[in-house]
C-alpha cells in the first residue's frame, strides 16, 4: 500500500472512530435500562396471567365434581337413569363449547353414557383418570396435543358416589374432555387489556411444549417443544424459576426479551409444573435506541461520504481503468461472458484489454455449447423420472413423443407397437403425421423401414436417404429433411415396437448425428421399462376388480361403483335402482353336481345377466351364489321389466337341471346411502324367497 493511501486511511479512522465509540456507549446504556425495565414488567405479566389460568382450570375441576355429585348421576346402572344422564351430558356439551365431550363410565370402566355416540362401549379400566377418580380423588390430566384437531386437550374426572347402607361407594366416573382453546382466548383478552404492546403470551407444559398462547406467534409455535429448541426461558420454567432474560432463536437468530413464571398456586397445577412466557422481539423493545442509533449512523455516514468523495476525486484519474478491468473480470467470473471492455489507448493496459476481450469471446462460445449439452442431459434425466410414474399407456406414449421431439429438435415422430395377434406394427402415437396415416398404417415385420428394425432389432441412422445404399430412395414431399432415425423398443430381449424420428429442425444442422441416435436409444430404453410397468399396472388393475370364476366385476368393484352412482344420482335428478339376485336351492345343486357343476352354473348365470343388460349397467358377483346389478338412469318399473326378463331367461336356460332365481329390487331415494340401498334390496330379495322363490319383489 502506498504512503498516500496509508495516510488517507488513518485520517479516515481517526475522524470516524471517536464518534462511533460514543454512539455505541450511549446505545448500550439505553438498551440495558430498557432491558431491566421491560424484563421486570414481563415477569409480572407472566405471573399475573398464570394465576388467571390456575384459577380458571381449578373452577373447571370444581364444576366437574359438582356435576358428578348431582342426585341423578347415581342412576348410572338403570336404563331410565342413563337416558336422563345422556340428556344432561348433551345439554352440558351445548352450554360449554370448549368441552369436546362428556362421558359417564360404570364401575367396570365402560362408557355407558356419553355426549358423543362413538364413545359407547369403550372401556378404560386401566386409564389413570379412571383409577384415580375411583379412589375418590378428583383428577386433572396434563395438557396433551391432538395433531388431528391442531389443539391441546385435557381430561377432568370425578367419582360418582352412591350411598348404600349409609356408606359411600363409587358407582362410576364422570369424565370431561376439554380443549385448550378457552385458555388461548383468556390469554388474548388479557393481552389486549394490559399494556404489553406487541408482547405475546405462551403457556407451556413442564417439558416445554407450547399448549396455548396469543396471536400470530402462537400459530407457528403450537405443539412446539421449546426445551428441545434449547430456549433458556423454557429450561428456567422447567426448574420452577421466575425471571427474565434475552433469548435468541436457534434457527432464525431472532432475539426476544422473555419474562417467565411457574405455577405456584393450586396443588393440581403446581404438580403439573406449567409455566407462562411473555416474549417480544428485541427490535420492538429497543425501538427508541434503534432510532437514536439510526440518527447517529446517518451523521457518521455523511462524514464518511465527505471524506471518501474528497479522496476519490484525487485518485479517480489513476484507478478508473483498473477498476473497469476488475469489474468486468468479476462479471466474467460470475458467468456473464458477454461483457467487453472499451479502452482505446495503445499502452500496456490496451494490450491487456485486447487479450481479455478475446478470452471472454472464446469462453462465451464454449459456455454456450456446454450449456446446450447440459440442458439435454437434464431434460433426459427429467424424462426418465417422470416417465416411470406414468401408468396410463396412452398418456405415456404422448409424453414420450412430445419430449423426444423437443429434445432432438425434430418435426416428426411416431411410436409403433407390435400387435401380437396380427404380427403387425401399429402407430400408437405420433406428431407431424396426417391423422389418416396414423389410423391406417400397418407395417409387417420385414417391411421397410420400421419392419426391418423390428425384425433385426438394430437401430438405424440415415443421414441422407437419397444417398446410395439399401435404403436409398427419393425423399417424400412431406419431409423437409432427408435424415431420420428408427430404434427398436425391446422388453426382456423381445421386440415390442419401434420409435421413428424424422425432419430435424435446421437451427444448426438438419442432419441427425450419432449423438442424436445415442440420445434416442436412451429414451427408448427408458420408454421400454415404462411401457412394461404400464402394461403390468393395467393387468393388475383388471385382476383386482374382476371375479376370476365368472369374469364379471367382484364385490370390491361393486362397492366402488355403487358409491359413484349414488353420488351421481344425488347431484343430478336421475333414477337409480339396485337388483340383488340369489340362485334358488344352490346348495343342493352344488351337492348333487359337485363344485365343478356349481362353478359352471355361476358362469352360466353371469352370461345370462350380461346378455340381458345394457353397457351402462354394472353386473357384479356379490358373494357366493348372490349377484348384484346396478341400473343407472332406471326407475322401479324399468327395473322390474329387466328383472323379470332375467328371471324368465334363467328359468328357460339349459343347465344340469332347471334353475330359478329370486330377485329383489330397491330404488334410490335421498338421503339414502350405499348401506341403506343394499339393505333394502336384500329385504326385497328375502321377500321373494319367503314368497316361494322364482319371484321378483320390490322395496318401495
XYZ file of C-alpha atoms in Angstrom:
700
model
C 0.000 0.000 0.000
C 1.347 3.483 -0.938
C 2.138 6.052 1.758
C -0.573 8.351 0.461
C -3.160 5.572 0.801
C -1.994 4.738 4.347
C -2.237 8.381 5.483
C -5.705 8.706 3.921
C -6.902 5.529 5.680
C -5.510 6.638 9.056
C -7.187 10.059 8.854
C -10.494 8.392 7.987
C -10.233 6.058 11.003
C -9.239 8.886 13.380
C -12.200 11.003 12.311
C -14.787 8.221 12.491
C -13.734 6.063 15.496
C -14.460 8.572 18.334
C -17.925 9.282 17.019
C -18.713 5.580 16.605
C -17.485 4.718 20.111
C -19.620 7.479 21.637
C -22.709 6.228 19.825
C -22.068 2.612 20.933
C -21.723 3.609 24.611
C -24.925 5.660 24.590
C -26.890 2.921 22.798
C -25.613 0.209 25.168
C -26.604 2.135 28.307
C -30.072 2.845 26.928
C -30.512 -0.802 25.981
C -29.502 -2.064 29.453
C -32.020 0.242 31.149
C -34.849 -0.814 28.831
C -33.937 -4.492 29.277
C -34.260 -4.255 33.084
C -37.481 -2.220 32.968
C -39.307 -4.313 30.391
C -37.954 -7.600 31.787
C -39.448 -6.926 35.238
C -42.737 -5.884 33.657
C -42.881 -9.041 31.506
C -42.182 -11.210 34.577
C -45.101 -9.555 36.397
C -47.436 -10.106 33.436
C -46.395 -13.782 33.243
C -47.112 -14.278 36.967
C -50.483 -12.490 36.722
C -51.716 -14.458 33.700
C -50.541 -17.798 35.076
C -52.631 -17.148 38.202
C -55.645 -16.482 35.958
C -55.077 -19.816 34.181
C -54.747 -21.647 37.505
C -57.994 -20.118 38.781
C -59.810 -20.949 35.535
C -58.718 -24.605 35.490
C -59.477 -25.027 39.200
C -63.013 -23.715 38.552
C -63.475 -26.257 35.755
C -62.341 -29.068 38.061
C -64.816 -27.961 40.719
C -67.621 -27.801 38.130
C -66.897 -31.383 37.080
C -67.048 -32.509 40.722
C -70.399 -30.735 41.198
C -71.831 -32.368 38.060
C -70.625 -35.782 39.233
C -72.343 -35.274 42.622
C -75.779 -34.478 41.151
C -78.534 -36.735 42.526
C -79.482 -38.419 39.250
C -75.879 -39.443 38.496
C -76.132 -42.451 40.847
C -78.767 -43.943 38.449
C -75.950 -44.869 36.068
C -76.867 -48.567 36.317
C -80.522 -48.144 35.199
C -81.801 -47.549 31.642
C -84.039 -44.636 32.685
C -81.172 -43.117 34.597
C -78.836 -43.464 31.590
C -81.285 -41.613 29.343
C -81.552 -38.810 31.869
C -77.737 -38.657 32.166
C -77.232 -38.666 28.389
C -79.695 -35.774 28.046
C -77.818 -33.902 30.757
C -74.419 -34.553 29.110
C -75.633 -33.310 25.731
C -77.037 -30.178 27.380
C -73.627 -29.593 29.004
C -71.988 -30.024 25.578
C -74.198 -27.278 24.118
C -73.663 -24.882 27.017
C -69.873 -25.307 27.250
C -68.373 -25.017 23.778
C -64.778 -25.609 24.871
C -65.575 -29.159 26.000
C -65.041 -31.856 23.349
C -67.356 -34.261 25.175
C -68.621 -35.749 28.448
C -68.618 -39.472 29.315
C -70.009 -41.480 32.233
C -68.244 -44.786 32.990
C -69.590 -47.530 35.228
C -67.565 -49.170 37.960
C -66.038 -51.547 35.380
C -64.620 -48.685 33.365
C -67.049 -48.990 30.424
C -68.670 -45.909 28.861
C -72.425 -46.237 29.463
C -73.495 -42.662 28.743
C -71.856 -40.001 26.602
C -72.495 -36.823 24.647
C -70.587 -38.477 21.774
C -72.249 -41.667 20.376
C -68.926 -43.112 19.175
C -67.712 -43.442 22.778
C -70.344 -46.032 23.804
C -68.937 -49.413 24.740
C -65.326 -48.266 25.029
C -63.524 -49.370 28.200
C -60.882 -47.532 30.191
C -60.415 -49.545 33.408
C -56.636 -49.114 33.368
C -56.530 -45.418 32.433
C -55.123 -43.080 35.090
C -58.149 -40.769 35.072
C -60.449 -43.717 35.932
C -58.260 -45.321 38.580
C -57.649 -42.073 40.461
C -61.279 -40.995 40.296
C -62.432 -44.387 41.644
C -60.294 -43.782 44.718
C -62.402 -40.663 45.373
C -59.730 -38.213 44.207
C -60.621 -35.621 41.573
C -58.305 -35.928 38.582
C -56.864 -33.287 36.237
C -54.602 -34.520 33.414
C -51.672 -32.722 31.888
C -52.281 -30.991 28.544
C -51.917 -33.301 25.543
C -51.545 -32.190 21.927
C -54.124 -33.506 19.421
C -52.405 -33.366 15.954
C -55.682 -34.086 14.093
C -57.577 -31.185 15.687
C -54.436 -28.975 15.944
C -55.117 -28.036 19.564
C -54.386 -29.085 23.106
C -56.727 -31.185 25.252
C -57.146 -32.044 28.950
C -59.187 -34.572 30.898
C -61.097 -33.847 34.137
C -62.655 -36.745 36.040
C -64.543 -37.169 39.312
C -66.143 -40.126 41.062
C -69.920 -40.690 41.047
C -70.772 -41.650 44.608
C -73.683 -43.825 45.741
C -74.876 -44.260 49.333
C -75.621 -47.848 50.337
C -76.346 -48.752 53.943
C -75.188 -45.264 54.953
C -71.829 -45.863 53.309
C -70.415 -44.175 50.211
C -69.355 -46.329 47.271
C -68.136 -45.461 43.814
C -70.776 -46.176 41.137
C -68.694 -44.793 38.275
C -66.755 -41.827 36.933
C -67.692 -38.634 35.100
C -65.048 -37.685 32.546
C -64.931 -34.258 30.820
C -62.763 -33.850 27.675
C -61.774 -30.198 27.430
C -59.846 -28.385 24.660
C -57.427 -25.563 25.402
C -58.923 -23.001 23.005
C -60.518 -21.425 26.063
C -57.059 -20.780 27.537
C -55.932 -19.068 24.326
C -58.987 -16.788 24.488
C -58.197 -15.888 28.128
C -54.625 -15.010 27.200
C -55.760 -12.958 24.191
C -58.212 -10.959 26.347
C -55.535 -10.403 28.960
C -53.014 -9.291 26.329
C -55.486 -6.717 24.968
C -56.228 -5.313 28.447
C -52.654 -4.931 29.723
C -50.063 -2.526 28.364
C -47.607 -5.076 27.000
C -47.855 -3.692 23.469
C -46.605 -6.251 20.951
C -45.641 -8.842 23.609
C -47.039 -12.368 23.246
C -48.121 -14.822 25.959
C -47.155 -18.514 25.738
C -48.483 -21.185 28.130
C -46.134 -24.199 28.236
C -46.028 -27.562 29.958
C -43.223 -28.536 32.292
C -41.418 -30.284 29.433
C -41.527 -27.088 27.325
C -44.397 -27.959 24.932
C -46.452 -24.864 23.926
C -50.168 -25.549 24.614
C -51.813 -22.095 24.349
C -50.982 -18.505 23.575
C -51.855 -15.297 21.784
C -51.821 -14.000 18.204
C -49.658 -14.947 15.214
C -46.544 -16.099 17.071
C -48.543 -18.857 18.747
C -49.860 -20.274 15.460
C -46.297 -21.126 14.453
C -45.285 -22.400 17.919
C -48.312 -24.541 18.964
C -47.179 -28.097 19.756
C -43.511 -26.987 19.544
C -41.247 -28.103 22.399
C -39.273 -25.035 23.476
C -36.995 -27.092 25.730
C -35.903 -29.231 22.780
C -35.214 -25.938 20.920
C -32.761 -25.204 23.780
C -34.528 -21.986 24.833
C -33.250 -20.876 28.245
C -36.624 -19.432 29.349
C -38.275 -22.859 28.891
C -35.464 -24.517 30.877
C -35.916 -21.979 33.654
C -39.654 -22.788 33.841
C -38.752 -26.475 33.965
C -36.642 -25.673 37.007
C -39.524 -23.791 38.718
C -37.945 -20.316 38.434
C -39.315 -16.798 37.784
C -37.375 -14.095 35.981
C -36.478 -12.620 32.583
C -33.687 -12.879 30.009
C -32.685 -12.153 26.409
C -33.419 -15.232 24.286
C -32.014 -15.949 20.807
C -33.953 -18.199 18.423
C -31.648 -21.105 17.432
C -32.827 -21.323 13.794
C -33.719 -17.837 12.583
C -31.456 -15.988 15.005
C -34.257 -13.613 16.107
C -33.664 -12.266 19.623
C -36.511 -11.947 22.131
C -36.948 -10.415 25.573
C -38.698 -13.107 27.643
C -40.301 -12.881 31.087
C -41.280 -16.205 32.694
C -43.087 -17.609 35.734
C -44.067 -21.098 37.003
C -47.204 -22.405 38.717
C -47.191 -21.875 42.488
C -50.891 -21.720 43.427
C -53.362 -24.594 43.335
C -51.947 -28.017 44.134
C -53.049 -29.730 40.864
C -51.458 -27.061 38.681
C -48.375 -26.892 40.874
C -47.850 -30.630 40.339
C -48.214 -30.222 36.566
C -45.447 -27.618 36.580
C -46.909 -25.339 33.904
C -45.240 -22.053 33.090
C -46.058 -18.756 31.381
C -43.758 -16.882 28.977
C -44.164 -13.262 27.871
C -41.976 -12.645 24.813
C -41.396 -9.729 22.472
C -38.974 -9.106 19.639
C -35.969 -7.225 20.993
C -36.134 -4.895 17.998
C -39.559 -3.700 19.119
C -38.499 -3.341 22.766
C -35.420 -1.308 21.949
C -37.037 0.763 19.218
C -36.057 4.127 20.883
C -32.410 3.053 20.967
C -32.620 1.971 17.351
C -33.984 5.373 16.373
C -31.109 7.092 18.133
C -28.660 4.662 16.551
C -30.096 5.479 13.125
C -29.603 9.221 13.662
C -26.003 8.688 14.742
C -25.443 6.347 11.799
C -26.725 8.949 9.338
C -24.376 11.570 10.784
C -21.421 9.183 10.602
C -22.398 8.182 7.065
C -22.376 11.781 5.844
C -18.983 12.396 7.459
C -17.525 9.261 5.899
C -19.018 10.085 2.493
C -17.486 13.577 2.585
C -14.017 12.221 3.293
C -14.361 9.401 0.727
C -15.536 11.774 -2.021
C -12.522 14.007 -1.455
C -10.156 11.009 -1.665
C -11.886 9.640 -4.786
C -11.606 12.965 -6.563
C -7.812 12.844 -6.240
C -7.330 9.177 -7.179
C -10.018 8.941 -9.880
C -7.763 9.512 -12.824
C -5.459 6.647 -11.795
C -7.862 3.977 -10.599
C -10.697 4.218 -13.188
C -9.125 1.978 -15.912
C -8.020 -0.644 -13.391
C -11.456 -0.654 -11.768
C -13.088 -1.220 -15.177
C -10.909 -4.275 -15.773
C -11.584 -5.593 -12.246
C -15.369 -5.122 -12.537
C -15.513 -6.778 -15.947
C -13.368 -9.684 -14.731
C -15.722 -10.139 -11.757
C -18.701 -10.238 -14.137
C -16.994 -12.886 -16.275
C -16.182 -14.887 -13.143
C -19.884 -14.699 -12.268
C -20.869 -16.194 -15.647
C -21.588 -13.090 -17.755
C -19.396 -13.815 -20.799
C -20.950 -11.101 -22.999
C -19.087 -8.272 -21.279
C -16.481 -6.252 -23.151
C -14.052 -3.501 -22.023
C -13.962 -0.271 -24.034
C -10.422 1.139 -23.898
C -8.806 2.879 -26.883
C -5.328 3.595 -25.570
C -2.369 1.715 -27.136
C -0.388 1.376 -23.920
C 0.198 -1.743 -21.826
C -3.370 -1.566 -20.451
C -4.667 -1.505 -24.048
C -2.864 -4.793 -24.864
C -4.212 -6.325 -21.678
C -7.757 -5.261 -22.576
C -7.496 -6.684 -26.117
C -6.374 -10.118 -24.830
C -9.058 -10.056 -22.170
C -11.834 -9.371 -24.733
C -10.637 -12.278 -26.961
C -10.651 -14.594 -23.943
C -14.238 -13.684 -22.999
C -15.391 -14.229 -26.611
C -13.948 -17.775 -26.641
C -15.364 -18.502 -23.195
C -18.814 -17.386 -24.330
C -18.760 -19.794 -27.293
C -17.572 -22.751 -25.211
C -20.066 -21.952 -22.450
C -22.984 -21.929 -24.918
C -22.005 -25.368 -26.239
C -21.591 -26.735 -22.727
C -24.946 -25.369 -21.535
C -26.677 -26.882 -24.569
C -25.310 -30.337 -23.708
C -26.116 -29.811 -20.028
C -29.737 -28.914 -20.839
C -30.067 -32.036 -22.963
C -28.759 -34.208 -20.129
C -31.057 -32.600 -17.549
C -34.008 -32.962 -19.926
C -33.141 -36.634 -20.406
C -32.998 -37.218 -16.637
C -36.311 -35.404 -16.139
C -37.905 -37.560 -18.831
C -36.745 -40.731 -17.067
C -38.028 -39.622 -13.632
C -41.432 -38.542 -14.937
C -41.857 -41.426 -17.372
C -41.604 -44.107 -14.684
C -44.528 -42.550 -12.779
C -46.952 -42.629 -15.762
C -49.109 -45.767 -15.693
C -51.617 -44.938 -18.456
C -50.178 -46.203 -21.765
C -51.832 -43.503 -23.929
C -50.559 -40.743 -21.668
C -47.132 -42.400 -21.631
C -46.916 -42.587 -25.447
C -47.905 -38.911 -25.798
C -45.350 -37.922 -23.162
C -42.516 -39.851 -24.856
C -43.281 -38.383 -28.302
C -43.607 -34.821 -27.010
C -40.293 -34.829 -25.149
C -38.413 -36.785 -27.817
C -39.234 -34.184 -30.482
C -38.335 -31.358 -28.092
C -35.024 -32.937 -27.076
C -33.905 -33.912 -30.601
C -35.360 -30.857 -32.385
C -37.490 -32.993 -34.730
C -40.742 -32.152 -36.513
C -41.968 -35.742 -36.965
C -42.030 -38.616 -34.510
C -44.057 -41.826 -34.218
C -44.188 -44.670 -31.713
C -45.319 -48.027 -33.119
C -46.244 -51.075 -31.008
C -46.403 -54.690 -32.175
C -49.898 -56.222 -32.390
C -49.233 -59.840 -31.344
C -52.468 -61.014 -32.956
C -51.661 -59.837 -36.479
C -47.885 -59.564 -36.143
C -48.014 -56.001 -37.475
C -46.716 -52.685 -36.174
C -49.459 -50.137 -35.402
C -48.953 -46.439 -34.680
C -49.988 -45.727 -31.068
C -48.992 -42.066 -31.126
C -47.410 -39.567 -33.474
C -46.682 -35.915 -34.121
C -46.240 -34.283 -37.541
C -48.089 -37.087 -39.395
C -51.503 -36.896 -41.074
C -54.312 -38.333 -38.990
C -55.337 -40.756 -41.763
C -51.820 -42.194 -41.873
C -51.809 -42.675 -38.093
C -55.124 -44.554 -38.205
C -54.478 -46.807 -41.239
C -50.736 -47.540 -41.186
C -49.911 -51.226 -40.572
C -46.323 -52.410 -41.114
C -45.437 -56.105 -41.219
C -42.151 -57.409 -39.856
C -39.509 -57.232 -42.577
C -41.109 -54.339 -44.476
C -39.073 -51.102 -44.765
C -38.144 -49.264 -42.666
C -39.779 -49.882 -39.286
C -40.400 -53.560 -40.173
C -36.682 -54.090 -40.796
C -35.763 -52.512 -37.475
C -38.366 -54.630 -35.608
C -37.206 -57.822 -37.331
C -33.459 -57.300 -36.946
C -33.551 -55.459 -33.587
C -30.886 -52.918 -34.645
C -31.259 -49.104 -34.625
C -30.883 -47.203 -37.895
C -29.472 -43.706 -38.534
C -29.913 -42.395 -42.094
C -28.154 -39.081 -42.672
C -29.299 -38.781 -46.310
C -31.960 -41.133 -47.679
C -31.123 -40.234 -51.295
C -27.549 -41.497 -50.959
C -26.597 -44.953 -52.277
C -27.313 -47.949 -50.066
C -30.105 -50.406 -49.197
C -32.375 -47.547 -48.010
C -31.661 -45.174 -50.909
C -34.818 -43.665 -52.381
C -36.397 -40.360 -53.396
C -37.277 -38.271 -50.343
C -41.034 -37.888 -49.791
C -42.616 -34.473 -50.487
C -43.979 -34.217 -46.916
C -40.440 -34.438 -45.439
C -38.365 -31.273 -45.212
C -35.062 -33.027 -44.490
C -33.534 -36.264 -45.751
C -32.318 -37.570 -42.378
C -34.199 -39.886 -39.995
C -33.678 -42.433 -37.193
C -35.512 -45.624 -36.244
C -34.871 -47.560 -32.995
C -36.440 -50.855 -31.791
C -38.271 -50.963 -28.447
C -37.107 -54.045 -26.575
C -38.579 -55.582 -23.385
C -36.782 -58.640 -21.965
C -35.000 -59.253 -25.303
C -38.330 -59.198 -27.171
C -39.144 -56.507 -29.751
C -42.444 -54.838 -28.791
C -42.316 -51.768 -31.029
C -40.309 -49.178 -32.964
C -39.629 -45.456 -32.432
C -39.186 -43.272 -35.555
C -37.847 -39.682 -35.661
C -37.531 -37.511 -38.788
C -37.316 -33.918 -40.074
C -34.727 -32.318 -37.823
C -35.179 -28.571 -37.472
C -32.405 -26.619 -39.315
C -31.382 -24.476 -36.347
C -27.753 -25.593 -36.667
C -27.817 -28.644 -38.927
C -30.802 -30.543 -40.363
C -28.966 -33.912 -40.238
C -29.195 -36.270 -37.282
C -25.859 -37.258 -35.712
C -24.592 -40.398 -33.941
C -25.012 -38.465 -30.692
C -28.695 -37.934 -31.542
C -29.031 -41.691 -32.117
C -27.492 -42.403 -28.693
C -29.949 -39.979 -27.079
C -32.876 -41.625 -28.876
C -31.687 -45.115 -27.828
C -31.508 -43.899 -24.216
C -35.056 -42.531 -24.391
C -36.300 -45.788 -25.950
C -34.690 -47.883 -23.193
C -36.425 -45.730 -20.583
C -39.699 -45.916 -22.505
C -39.486 -49.721 -22.721
C -39.342 -50.019 -18.929
C -42.190 -47.524 -18.535
C -44.325 -49.370 -21.137
C -43.771 -52.628 -19.282
C -44.770 -51.017 -15.989
C -47.907 -49.534 -17.561
C -48.877 -52.944 -19.013
C -48.366 -54.648 -15.631
C -50.455 -51.968 -13.931
C -53.286 -52.385 -16.460
C -53.328 -56.166 -15.923
C -53.193 -55.881 -12.126
C -55.947 -53.266 -12.108
C -58.167 -55.579 -14.199
C -57.472 -58.560 -11.898
C -58.218 -56.513 -8.777
C -61.810 -55.719 -9.882
C -62.759 -58.939 -11.698
C -64.175 -62.182 -10.302
C -61.878 -64.962 -11.653
C -64.654 -67.564 -11.982
C -67.397 -65.598 -13.766
C -65.388 -62.859 -15.464
C -67.729 -60.151 -14.123
C -66.910 -57.444 -11.585
C -66.214 -58.534 -7.993
C -67.550 -57.262 -4.661
C -64.723 -54.707 -4.313
C -65.620 -53.024 -7.603
C -69.338 -53.232 -6.750
C -68.837 -51.108 -3.614
C -66.786 -48.529 -5.561
C -69.237 -48.369 -8.497
C -72.333 -48.127 -6.266
C -70.812 -45.207 -4.353
C -70.120 -43.426 -7.654
C -73.632 -43.984 -8.993
C -75.232 -42.830 -5.723
C -73.100 -39.685 -5.839
C -74.186 -39.082 -9.451
C -77.858 -39.652 -8.555
C -77.566 -37.136 -5.717
C -76.044 -34.469 -7.970
C -78.415 -34.949 -10.897
C -82.161 -35.767 -10.824
C -81.737 -39.243 -12.302
C -83.270 -42.526 -11.039
C -81.103 -45.405 -9.822
C -82.062 -48.995 -8.980
C -80.221 -51.940 -7.454
C -81.026 -55.617 -8.160
C -79.948 -58.355 -5.733
C -80.211 -61.846 -7.292
C -79.818 -65.180 -5.493
C -79.860 -68.678 -7.046
C -82.663 -70.803 -5.567
C -81.543 -74.084 -3.938
C -77.924 -73.590 -4.974
C -76.526 -75.745 -2.149
C -78.471 -78.896 -3.160
C -77.412 -78.260 -6.775
C -73.776 -77.941 -5.698
C -74.022 -81.080 -3.528
C -75.555 -83.057 -6.419
C -73.289 -81.990 -9.279
C -70.190 -81.071 -7.300
C -68.181 -77.906 -7.232
C -67.377 -78.035 -10.979
C -71.118 -78.158 -11.696
C -71.718 -75.266 -9.275
C -68.947 -73.229 -10.888
C -70.407 -73.908 -14.338
C -73.822 -72.747 -13.108
C -72.376 -69.499 -11.695
C -70.600 -68.792 -15.002
C -73.797 -69.515 -16.939
C -75.868 -67.205 -14.747
C -73.331 -64.385 -15.235
C -73.559 -64.905 -19.007
C -77.368 -64.584 -18.908
C -77.052 -61.383 -16.875
C -74.587 -59.774 -19.312
C -76.779 -60.772 -22.267
C -79.870 -59.042 -20.834
C -78.219 -55.807 -19.609
C -77.111 -52.572 -21.223
C -73.490 -51.398 -21.494
C -74.091 -48.790 -18.785
C -75.464 -51.400 -16.371
C -72.972 -52.904 -13.908
C -73.230 -56.612 -13.030
C -71.163 -57.959 -10.138
C -70.740 -61.141 -8.149
C -71.773 -60.052 -4.673
C -70.979 -63.176 -2.615
C -71.207 -66.939 -3.190
C -74.326 -67.570 -5.288
C -75.540 -63.978 -4.979
C -75.237 -61.366 -7.754
C -75.826 -57.600 -7.777
C -76.808 -55.394 -10.725
C -76.588 -51.575 -10.685
C -79.084 -49.947 -13.076
C -78.229 -46.247 -13.650
C -80.967 -43.960 -15.009
C -83.558 -46.674 -14.405
C -86.722 -46.308 -12.304
C -88.573 -49.108 -10.461
C -90.920 -50.028 -13.389
C -87.995 -50.360 -15.792
C -86.012 -52.349 -13.224
C -88.990 -54.732 -12.754
C -89.119 -55.349 -16.514
C -85.382 -56.096 -16.655
C -85.514 -58.321 -13.567
C -88.485 -60.345 -14.834
C -86.749 -60.799 -18.197
C -83.629 -62.108 -16.439
C -85.692 -64.417 -14.209
C -87.529 -65.959 -17.182
C -84.351 -66.298 -19.247
C -82.585 -68.163 -16.413
C -85.636 -70.352 -15.821
C -85.594 -71.317 -19.505
C -81.847 -71.902 -19.712
C -80.430 -75.425 -20.062
C -78.326 -76.388 -17.092
C -77.954 -79.817 -15.402
C -81.494 -79.249 -14.208
C -83.965 -76.383 -14.191
C -82.630 -73.440 -12.173
C -84.582 -70.455 -10.871
C -83.546 -67.248 -9.156
C -85.128 -64.853 -6.680
C -84.640 -61.131 -7.277
C -85.023 -58.102 -5.018
C -85.251 -54.526 -6.316
C -84.633 -51.263 -4.431
C -84.760 -47.729 -5.807
C -82.530 -44.931 -4.563
C -84.096 -42.017 -2.706
C -82.428 -39.192 -0.790
C -80.955 -39.257 1.791
C -80.121 -42.982 1.404
C -76.512 -44.135 1.328
C -74.937 -47.306 -0.011
C -75.717 -49.419 3.062
C -79.377 -48.329 3.038
C -79.785 -49.204 -0.640
C -78.156 -52.657 -0.245
C -80.227 -53.372 2.873
C -83.489 -52.531 1.085
C -82.565 -54.660 -1.947
C -81.711 -57.538 0.436
C -85.065 -57.148 2.166
C -86.820 -57.327 -1.204
C -84.767 -60.434 -2.062
C -85.763 -62.133 1.184
C -89.371 -61.260 0.436
C -89.043 -63.148 -2.878
C -87.503 -66.090 -1.026
C -90.273 -66.159 1.571
C -92.883 -65.821 -1.191
C -91.937 -69.136 -2.758
C -88.767 -68.288 -4.768
C -88.548 -67.671 -8.534
C -90.041 -64.235 -7.933
C -89.247 -60.528 -8.318
C -90.015 -58.261 -5.349
C -89.613 -54.522 -4.919
C -88.930 -52.412 -1.876
C -90.840 -49.121 -2.047
